[in-house]
């Protein structure tokens, strides 16, 4: 397979050349399942495992390959399997905390261009959840795109306008697309994100239409194409669900179960990017350390009184801020506890 069509570029080539090992070749991770990888090289698809020395020097879980990563691998004699020797530097990554009380991250996807935040315009529609996903995308350094599916269910123009206004208040500069996979509305707009070998990741809760969208984009039924056969290290044939799909149009789509269950892992700056309207208003608060919770001279509360800001948006902002603070506290305390 041609690596350029998978996003291989001069920067990756340079990083690979610096490894200076003529026996290695570049490979892209198509799927990851508990330490077992499905990888694509110029010579085709192989099953890969990290080498002993790779595992020895990798201290954190985030040091291990994730879907979308570029690797340096060596094919085993006899073919079929490959040894993963090195991870090439990532452009960006989407990650999540491993457990509620942990600050260690698990990388869900690497080298991603867009996060499609998919919501259904039915009972699933939830602005607060969309805000969380936006913060998560910015945190990973990835451009979010809001995709509102099932627009066919909204017959009433006034109702649709109400939704448009509501979404604008949380989207800010994030692009918004209204689509329907039933009436095939708005789907052509999405193709612009897949040009130039760009990679799109789908996030969104159950039932919003991610599988239907994936099937539409790859032009086949996912159930039929998701599984692919490759030999493992013992030459057995094993079936793995693919997580990265190269599209006929040239781009790539990542749809993994892990990303579907995303939790927030964000820092203060990504929160501010997602809530820049609140940050702007807060500059006019009387006190620099204003908590926007009944403090005197609070411009944010004032904006809510004047209907310039939705109260629920502030509540979500403060809640996310609290979560970040708790996590930062834990990160700070952990090393001392273990001494
Ligand atoms: N009315 C309407 N229904 C849709 C549309 N797109 C998908 N659906 C339906 O919504 C339901 C859920 O779609 P899926 O694609 O399975 O949703 P999902 O996000 O993959 O859900 P999980 O696999 O549980 O994560 C299915 O019954 C689809 O037929 C749409 O544009 N309009
Ligand atoms: Zn304030």
Short mmCIF file of C-alpha atoms and ligand atoms in Angstrom, two decimals:
data_model
loop_
_atom_site.label_atom_id
_atom_site.label_comp_id
_atom_site.label_asym_id
_atom_site.label_seq_id
_atom_site.Cartn_x
_atom_site.Cartn_y
_atom_site.Cartn_z
CA UNK A 1 0.00 0.00 0.00
CA UNK A 2 1.19 3.52 -0.81
CA UNK A 3 2.14 5.15 2.51
CA UNK A 4 1.53 8.70 1.27
CA UNK A 5 -2.15 7.86 0.90
CA UNK A 6 -2.06 7.03 4.64
CA UNK A 7 -0.64 10.44 5.56
CA UNK A 8 3.09 9.64 5.44
CA UNK A 9 5.01 12.92 5.03
CA UNK A 10 8.49 14.47 5.12
CA UNK A 11 8.45 14.86 8.92
CA UNK A 12 7.71 11.16 9.48
CA UNK A 13 10.28 10.22 6.83
CA UNK A 14 12.86 12.35 8.60
CA UNK A 15 12.12 10.77 11.99
CA UNK A 16 12.33 7.33 10.40
CA UNK A 17 15.64 8.11 8.63
CA UNK A 18 17.12 9.26 11.94
CA UNK A 19 16.66 5.75 13.33
CA UNK A 20 19.28 4.64 10.78
CA UNK A 21 18.33 1.00 10.60
CA UNK A 22 18.22 -0.47 7.08
CA UNK A 23 16.32 -3.56 8.27
CA UNK A 24 13.32 -1.54 9.46
CA UNK A 25 10.39 -0.22 7.47
CA UNK A 26 7.60 2.27 8.25
CA UNK A 27 4.18 0.97 9.25
CA UNK A 28 0.85 2.53 10.25
CA UNK A 29 -1.32 1.12 13.05
CA UNK A 30 -4.76 0.07 11.74
CA UNK A 31 -5.97 -1.49 14.97
CA UNK A 32 -4.84 -2.16 18.51
CA UNK A 33 -6.17 -4.78 20.85
CA UNK A 34 -4.43 -5.38 24.18
CA UNK A 35 -0.88 -5.23 22.88
CA UNK A 36 -1.60 -6.86 19.53
CA UNK A 37 -1.48 -4.64 16.48
CA UNK A 38 -2.70 -4.76 12.94
CA UNK A 39 -0.24 -2.70 10.87
CA UNK A 40 -0.02 -1.59 7.25
CA UNK A 41 3.31 -1.38 5.41
CA UNK A 42 4.27 -0.84 1.78
CA UNK A 43 4.28 -4.63 1.51
CA UNK A 44 0.77 -5.02 2.91
CA UNK A 45 -0.91 -5.81 6.20
CA UNK A 46 0.79 -7.62 9.09
CA UNK A 47 0.22 -8.49 12.70
CA UNK A 48 2.74 -6.71 14.94
CA UNK A 49 4.11 -7.02 18.47
CA UNK A 50 6.43 -4.67 20.34
CA UNK A 51 9.99 -5.89 20.80
CA UNK A 52 11.37 -6.71 24.25
CA UNK A 53 13.56 -3.62 24.27
CA UNK A 54 10.61 -1.45 23.18
CA UNK A 55 8.64 -2.69 26.18
CA UNK A 56 11.66 -2.26 28.43
CA UNK A 57 12.18 1.44 27.65
CA UNK A 58 8.48 2.33 27.54
CA UNK A 59 7.53 3.46 31.01
CA UNK A 60 4.07 4.87 30.37
CA UNK A 61 1.07 3.44 28.66
CA UNK A 62 1.06 6.43 26.32
CA UNK A 63 4.47 5.29 25.00
CA UNK A 64 2.83 2.29 23.36
CA UNK A 65 1.41 2.43 19.82
CA UNK A 66 -2.18 3.51 19.22
CA UNK A 67 -4.43 3.51 16.16
CA UNK A 68 -3.07 6.02 13.63
CA UNK A 69 0.52 5.86 14.90
CA UNK A 70 3.52 5.50 12.60
CA UNK A 71 6.08 2.86 13.58
CA UNK A 72 9.42 1.42 12.57
CA UNK A 73 9.01 -2.34 12.22
CA UNK A 74 10.94 -5.37 11.08
CA UNK A 75 9.24 -8.20 9.24
CA UNK A 76 9.86 -11.66 10.67
CA UNK A 77 11.39 -14.16 8.31
CA UNK A 78 8.65 -16.34 6.91
CA UNK A 79 6.34 -13.33 6.70
CA UNK A 80 3.01 -12.71 8.33
CA UNK A 81 4.24 -11.07 11.51
CA UNK A 82 6.32 -8.02 12.39
CA UNK A 83 8.31 -6.76 15.36
CA UNK A 84 7.65 -3.15 16.39
CA UNK A 85 10.93 -1.41 17.26
CA UNK A 86 10.06 2.28 17.50
CA UNK A 87 7.22 4.79 17.61
CA UNK A 88 7.64 7.85 15.40
CA UNK A 89 6.77 11.20 17.06
CA UNK A 90 3.03 11.96 17.00
CA UNK A 91 1.55 15.12 15.51
CA UNK A 92 -1.24 14.97 18.09
CA UNK A 93 -3.35 12.44 19.98
CA UNK A 94 -6.71 11.86 21.58
CA UNK A 95 -6.37 10.32 24.99
CA UNK A 96 -8.35 9.49 28.09
CA UNK A 97 -7.58 8.88 31.71
CA UNK A 98 -7.29 5.18 32.43
CA UNK A 99 -9.47 5.06 35.54
CA UNK A 100 -11.35 7.55 37.63
CA UNK A 101 -8.57 7.87 40.20
CA UNK A 102 -5.71 7.73 37.74
CA UNK A 103 -3.82 10.49 35.98
CA UNK A 104 -2.15 8.14 33.53
CA UNK A 105 -3.39 8.45 29.97
CA UNK A 106 -4.32 5.93 27.36
CA UNK A 107 -3.89 7.12 23.79
CA UNK A 108 -7.01 6.33 21.77
CA UNK A 109 -5.88 7.65 18.39
CA UNK A 110 -2.82 9.44 17.06
CA UNK A 111 -2.11 11.73 14.10
CA UNK A 112 -5.71 12.86 13.69
CA UNK A 113 -6.95 15.90 11.74
CA UNK A 114 -10.61 16.17 12.74
CA UNK A 115 -12.90 14.90 15.48
CA UNK A 116 -16.48 14.52 14.26
CA UNK A 117 -18.67 15.06 17.32
CA UNK A 118 -21.76 13.14 16.23
CA UNK A 119 -25.12 13.82 17.93
CA UNK A 120 -28.65 12.80 17.04
CA UNK A 121 -31.31 15.48 16.74
CA UNK A 122 -33.65 13.32 18.81
CA UNK A 123 -33.76 12.67 22.55
CA UNK A 124 -29.97 12.32 22.41
CA UNK A 125 -29.37 16.01 21.67
CA UNK A 126 -27.39 17.42 24.59
CA UNK A 127 -25.44 20.68 24.38
CA UNK A 128 -23.50 19.99 27.57
CA UNK A 129 -22.13 16.73 26.18
CA UNK A 130 -21.13 18.48 22.96
CA UNK A 131 -19.24 21.07 25.02
CA UNK A 132 -17.29 18.28 26.70
CA UNK A 133 -16.34 16.70 23.41
CA UNK A 134 -15.21 20.08 22.05
CA UNK A 135 -12.93 20.59 25.06
CA UNK A 136 -11.57 17.08 24.62
CA UNK A 137 -10.76 17.64 20.94
CA UNK A 138 -8.97 20.94 21.64
CA UNK A 139 -7.08 19.25 24.46
CA UNK A 140 -5.69 16.70 22.01
CA UNK A 141 -4.79 19.44 19.55
CA UNK A 142 -7.41 18.24 17.07
CA UNK A 143 -9.97 20.40 15.23
CA UNK A 144 -13.54 19.54 16.34
CA UNK A 145 -16.44 19.42 13.87
CA UNK A 146 -20.04 19.17 15.11
CA UNK A 147 -22.15 16.73 13.09
CA UNK A 148 -25.86 16.80 13.95
CA UNK A 149 -27.50 13.73 12.47
CA UNK A 150 -31.17 12.77 11.96
CA UNK A 151 -32.22 16.23 10.75
CA UNK A 152 -35.00 14.34 8.88
CA UNK A 153 -36.77 13.99 12.23
CA UNK A 154 -37.27 17.75 12.49
CA UNK A 155 -40.06 18.82 10.19
CA UNK A 156 -40.79 22.14 11.86
CA UNK A 157 -38.67 25.11 10.66
CA UNK A 158 -39.07 27.05 13.92
CA UNK A 159 -37.89 24.04 15.86
CA UNK A 160 -34.84 23.69 13.59
CA UNK A 161 -34.00 27.38 13.98
CA UNK A 162 -34.20 27.03 17.74
CA UNK A 163 -31.68 24.19 17.59
CA UNK A 164 -29.44 26.19 15.26
CA UNK A 165 -29.35 29.10 17.70
CA UNK A 166 -28.68 26.81 20.63
CA UNK A 167 -25.81 25.02 18.91
CA UNK A 168 -24.24 28.29 17.81
CA UNK A 169 -23.96 29.33 21.46
CA UNK A 170 -21.70 26.36 22.24
CA UNK A 171 -19.99 25.89 18.87
CA UNK A 172 -18.40 29.36 18.70
CA UNK A 173 -15.94 28.90 15.79
CA UNK A 174 -16.39 25.15 15.47
CA UNK A 175 -18.04 24.16 12.15
CA UNK A 176 -21.55 22.68 12.42
CA UNK A 177 -23.17 20.32 9.90
CA UNK A 178 -26.79 19.19 9.84
CA UNK A 179 -27.05 15.82 8.15
CA UNK A 180 -29.39 12.90 7.68
CA UNK A 181 -28.26 9.42 6.79
CA UNK A 182 -31.87 8.52 6.03
CA UNK A 183 -32.69 11.34 3.59
CA UNK A 184 -28.98 11.73 2.65
CA UNK A 185 -29.01 15.42 3.46
CA UNK A 186 -25.78 17.37 4.08
CA UNK A 187 -23.50 14.40 3.46
CA UNK A 188 -21.63 15.98 0.54
CA UNK A 189 -20.40 18.76 2.88
CA UNK A 190 -18.53 16.18 4.93
CA UNK A 191 -16.35 15.02 2.05
CA UNK A 192 -14.20 18.16 2.28
CA UNK A 193 -12.73 16.84 5.55
CA UNK A 194 -11.37 13.72 3.90
CA UNK A 195 -9.24 15.41 1.24
CA UNK A 196 -5.41 15.40 1.26
CA UNK A 197 -5.15 12.12 3.20
CA UNK A 198 -6.73 13.64 6.29
CA UNK A 199 -7.88 11.48 9.20
CA UNK A 200 -11.27 11.85 10.89
CA UNK A 201 -12.24 10.29 14.22
CA UNK A 202 -15.89 9.72 15.16
CA UNK A 203 -17.05 10.33 18.73
CA UNK A 204 -20.57 10.39 20.12
CA UNK A 205 -22.84 8.34 22.31
CA UNK A 206 -24.69 5.19 21.42
CA UNK A 207 -27.47 5.42 18.85
CA UNK A 208 -26.48 8.73 17.24
CA UNK A 209 -25.65 7.05 13.93
CA UNK A 210 -21.86 6.52 14.01
CA UNK A 211 -22.06 3.05 12.48
CA UNK A 212 -24.51 4.24 9.83
CA UNK A 213 -22.16 7.13 9.00
CA UNK A 214 -19.13 4.81 8.90
CA UNK A 215 -20.94 2.44 6.55
CA UNK A 216 -21.92 5.34 4.33
CA UNK A 217 -18.37 6.73 4.22
CA UNK A 218 -16.60 3.45 3.55
CA UNK A 219 -19.35 2.50 1.11
CA UNK A 220 -19.86 -0.94 2.60
CA UNK A 221 -21.43 -2.58 5.59
CA UNK A 222 -18.97 -2.22 8.47
CA UNK A 223 -19.89 -5.64 9.83
CA UNK A 224 -18.59 -7.15 6.62
CA UNK A 225 -15.47 -5.02 6.22
CA UNK A 226 -14.52 -4.48 9.85
CA UNK A 227 -12.91 -7.85 10.24
CA UNK A 228 -9.74 -8.60 8.46
CA UNK A 229 -7.56 -11.66 8.50
CA UNK A 230 -3.84 -11.53 9.11
CA UNK A 231 -1.35 -14.03 10.44
CA UNK A 232 -0.18 -13.74 14.01
CA UNK A 233 3.36 -14.49 15.19
CA UNK A 234 2.72 -18.25 15.14
CA UNK A 235 1.37 -18.15 11.62
CA UNK A 236 -2.22 -18.70 12.75
CA UNK A 237 -4.97 -16.78 11.08
CA UNK A 238 -6.75 -14.48 13.49
CA UNK A 239 -9.63 -12.14 12.92
CA UNK A 240 -9.34 -8.57 14.13
CA UNK A 241 -11.81 -5.75 13.88
CA UNK A 242 -10.31 -2.94 11.88
CA UNK A 243 -10.34 0.49 13.52
CA UNK A 244 -8.84 2.64 10.78
CA UNK A 245 -10.47 2.68 7.36
CA UNK A 246 -8.77 4.20 4.31
CA UNK A 247 -11.57 5.68 2.18
CA UNK A 248 -11.79 5.51 -1.58
CA UNK A 249 -11.87 9.33 -1.59
CA UNK A 250 -8.36 9.40 -0.11
CA UNK A 251 -8.94 10.23 3.56
CA UNK A 252 -9.13 7.93 6.55
CA UNK A 253 -11.78 7.23 9.15
CA UNK A 254 -11.10 6.00 12.69
CA UNK A 255 -13.96 4.38 14.58
CA UNK A 256 -12.94 2.46 17.69
CA UNK A 257 -14.90 1.20 20.69
CA UNK A 258 -12.47 2.99 23.04
CA UNK A 259 -13.09 6.37 21.50
CA UNK A 260 -16.81 5.76 21.67
CA UNK A 261 -16.55 5.71 25.47
CA UNK A 262 -14.42 8.82 25.76
CA UNK A 263 -14.03 10.60 29.02
CA UNK A 264 -12.66 14.03 29.47
CA UNK A 265 -8.94 14.53 29.81
CA UNK A 266 -8.35 18.19 29.40
CA UNK A 267 -6.30 20.99 30.83
CA UNK A 268 -7.25 24.54 31.65
CA UNK A 269 -6.21 26.00 28.31
CA UNK A 270 -8.36 23.59 26.29
CA UNK A 271 -11.29 24.39 28.56
CA UNK A 272 -10.74 28.07 27.87
CA UNK A 273 -10.66 27.47 24.11
CA UNK A 274 -13.98 25.66 24.34
CA UNK A 275 -15.51 28.38 26.52
CA UNK A 276 -13.78 31.47 25.17
CA UNK A 277 -17.06 33.44 25.43
CA UNK A 278 -17.11 32.93 29.22
CA UNK A 279 -13.39 33.71 29.47
CA UNK A 280 -13.98 36.97 27.58
CA UNK A 281 -16.87 38.03 29.80
CA UNK A 282 -14.90 37.06 32.92
CA UNK A 283 -12.25 39.65 32.08
CA UNK A 284 -14.79 42.25 33.24
CA UNK A 285 -15.39 40.60 36.63
CA UNK A 286 -14.41 42.91 39.49
CA UNK A 287 -12.03 40.37 41.07
CA UNK A 288 -9.34 38.47 39.20
CA UNK A 289 -10.06 35.31 41.17
CA UNK A 290 -13.84 35.61 40.70
CA UNK A 291 -15.52 32.18 40.99
CA UNK A 292 -18.58 33.43 39.06
CA UNK A 293 -20.73 31.91 41.80
CA UNK A 294 -22.33 34.90 43.49
CA UNK A 295 -19.12 36.94 43.91
CA UNK A 296 -19.72 40.72 43.95
CA UNK A 297 -19.24 42.49 40.61
CA UNK A 298 -19.33 39.23 38.61
CA UNK A 299 -19.69 40.03 34.91
CA UNK A 300 -20.54 36.41 34.08
CA UNK A 301 -23.56 36.37 36.41
CA UNK A 302 -24.52 39.75 34.96
CA UNK A 303 -24.41 38.29 31.43
CA UNK A 304 -26.73 35.47 32.54
CA UNK A 305 -29.17 38.00 34.05
CA UNK A 306 -29.21 39.83 30.72
CA UNK A 307 -29.76 36.58 28.79
CA UNK A 308 -26.43 37.00 27.01
CA UNK A 309 -25.15 33.71 28.40
CA UNK A 310 -27.00 30.51 29.21
CA UNK A 311 -26.87 29.61 32.90
CA UNK A 312 -26.47 25.91 32.07
CA UNK A 313 -23.36 26.68 30.04
CA UNK A 314 -21.74 28.31 33.06
CA UNK A 315 -22.73 25.35 35.26
CA UNK A 316 -21.06 22.95 32.83
CA UNK A 317 -17.96 25.14 32.62
CA UNK A 318 -17.62 25.28 36.41
CA UNK A 319 -18.19 21.53 36.66
CA UNK A 320 -15.46 20.76 34.12
CA UNK A 321 -13.15 23.21 35.87
CA UNK A 322 -13.78 21.39 39.15
CA UNK A 323 -12.98 18.02 37.55
CA UNK A 324 -9.71 19.39 36.21
CA UNK A 325 -8.79 20.83 39.58
CA UNK A 326 -9.44 17.54 41.35
CA UNK A 327 -7.30 15.71 38.84
CA UNK A 328 -4.50 18.26 39.16
CA UNK A 329 -4.63 17.88 42.96
CA UNK A 330 -4.30 14.12 42.62
CA UNK A 331 -1.40 14.46 40.22
CA UNK A 332 0.31 16.71 42.72
CA UNK A 333 -0.29 14.48 45.73
CA UNK A 334 0.50 11.07 44.27
CA UNK A 335 4.34 11.24 44.24
CA UNK A 336 4.45 12.36 47.86
CA UNK A 337 2.17 9.61 49.03
CA UNK A 338 4.43 6.97 47.55
CA UNK A 339 7.58 8.22 49.30
N1 LIG B 1 -34.21 9.07 11.51
C1 LIG B 1 -32.92 8.78 11.36
N2 LIG B 1 -32.39 7.68 11.93
C2 LIG B 1 -31.08 7.42 11.77
C3 LIG B 1 -30.24 8.26 11.01
N3 LIG B 1 -28.98 7.76 11.04
C4 LIG B 1 -29.04 6.63 11.79
N4 LIG B 1 -30.31 6.41 12.22
C5 LIG B 1 -30.78 5.29 13.05
O1 LIG B 1 -30.30 5.44 14.37
C6 LIG B 1 -30.06 4.15 14.96
C7 LIG B 1 -28.65 4.07 15.54
O2 LIG B 1 -27.70 4.16 14.49
P1 LIG B 1 -26.23 3.55 14.63
O3 LIG B 1 -25.50 3.92 13.40
O4 LIG B 1 -26.28 2.13 15.00
O5 LIG B 1 -25.71 4.38 15.88
P2 LIG B 1 -24.28 4.27 16.61
O6 LIG B 1 -23.88 5.65 16.97
O7 LIG B 1 -23.33 3.50 15.77
O8 LIG B 1 -24.63 3.47 17.91
P3 LIG B 1 -23.66 2.47 18.73
O9 LIG B 1 -23.21 1.40 17.78
O10 LIG B 1 -24.53 1.95 19.83
O11 LIG B 1 -22.52 3.32 19.25
C8 LIG B 1 -30.30 3.13 13.85
O12 LIG B 1 -31.58 2.59 14.03
C9 LIG B 1 -30.23 3.96 12.58
O13 LIG B 1 -31.02 3.43 11.56
C10 LIG B 1 -30.82 9.44 10.40
O14 LIG B 1 -30.19 10.25 9.73
N5 LIG B 1 -32.16 9.64 10.62
ZN1 LIG B 2 -17.20 36.44 37.72
#
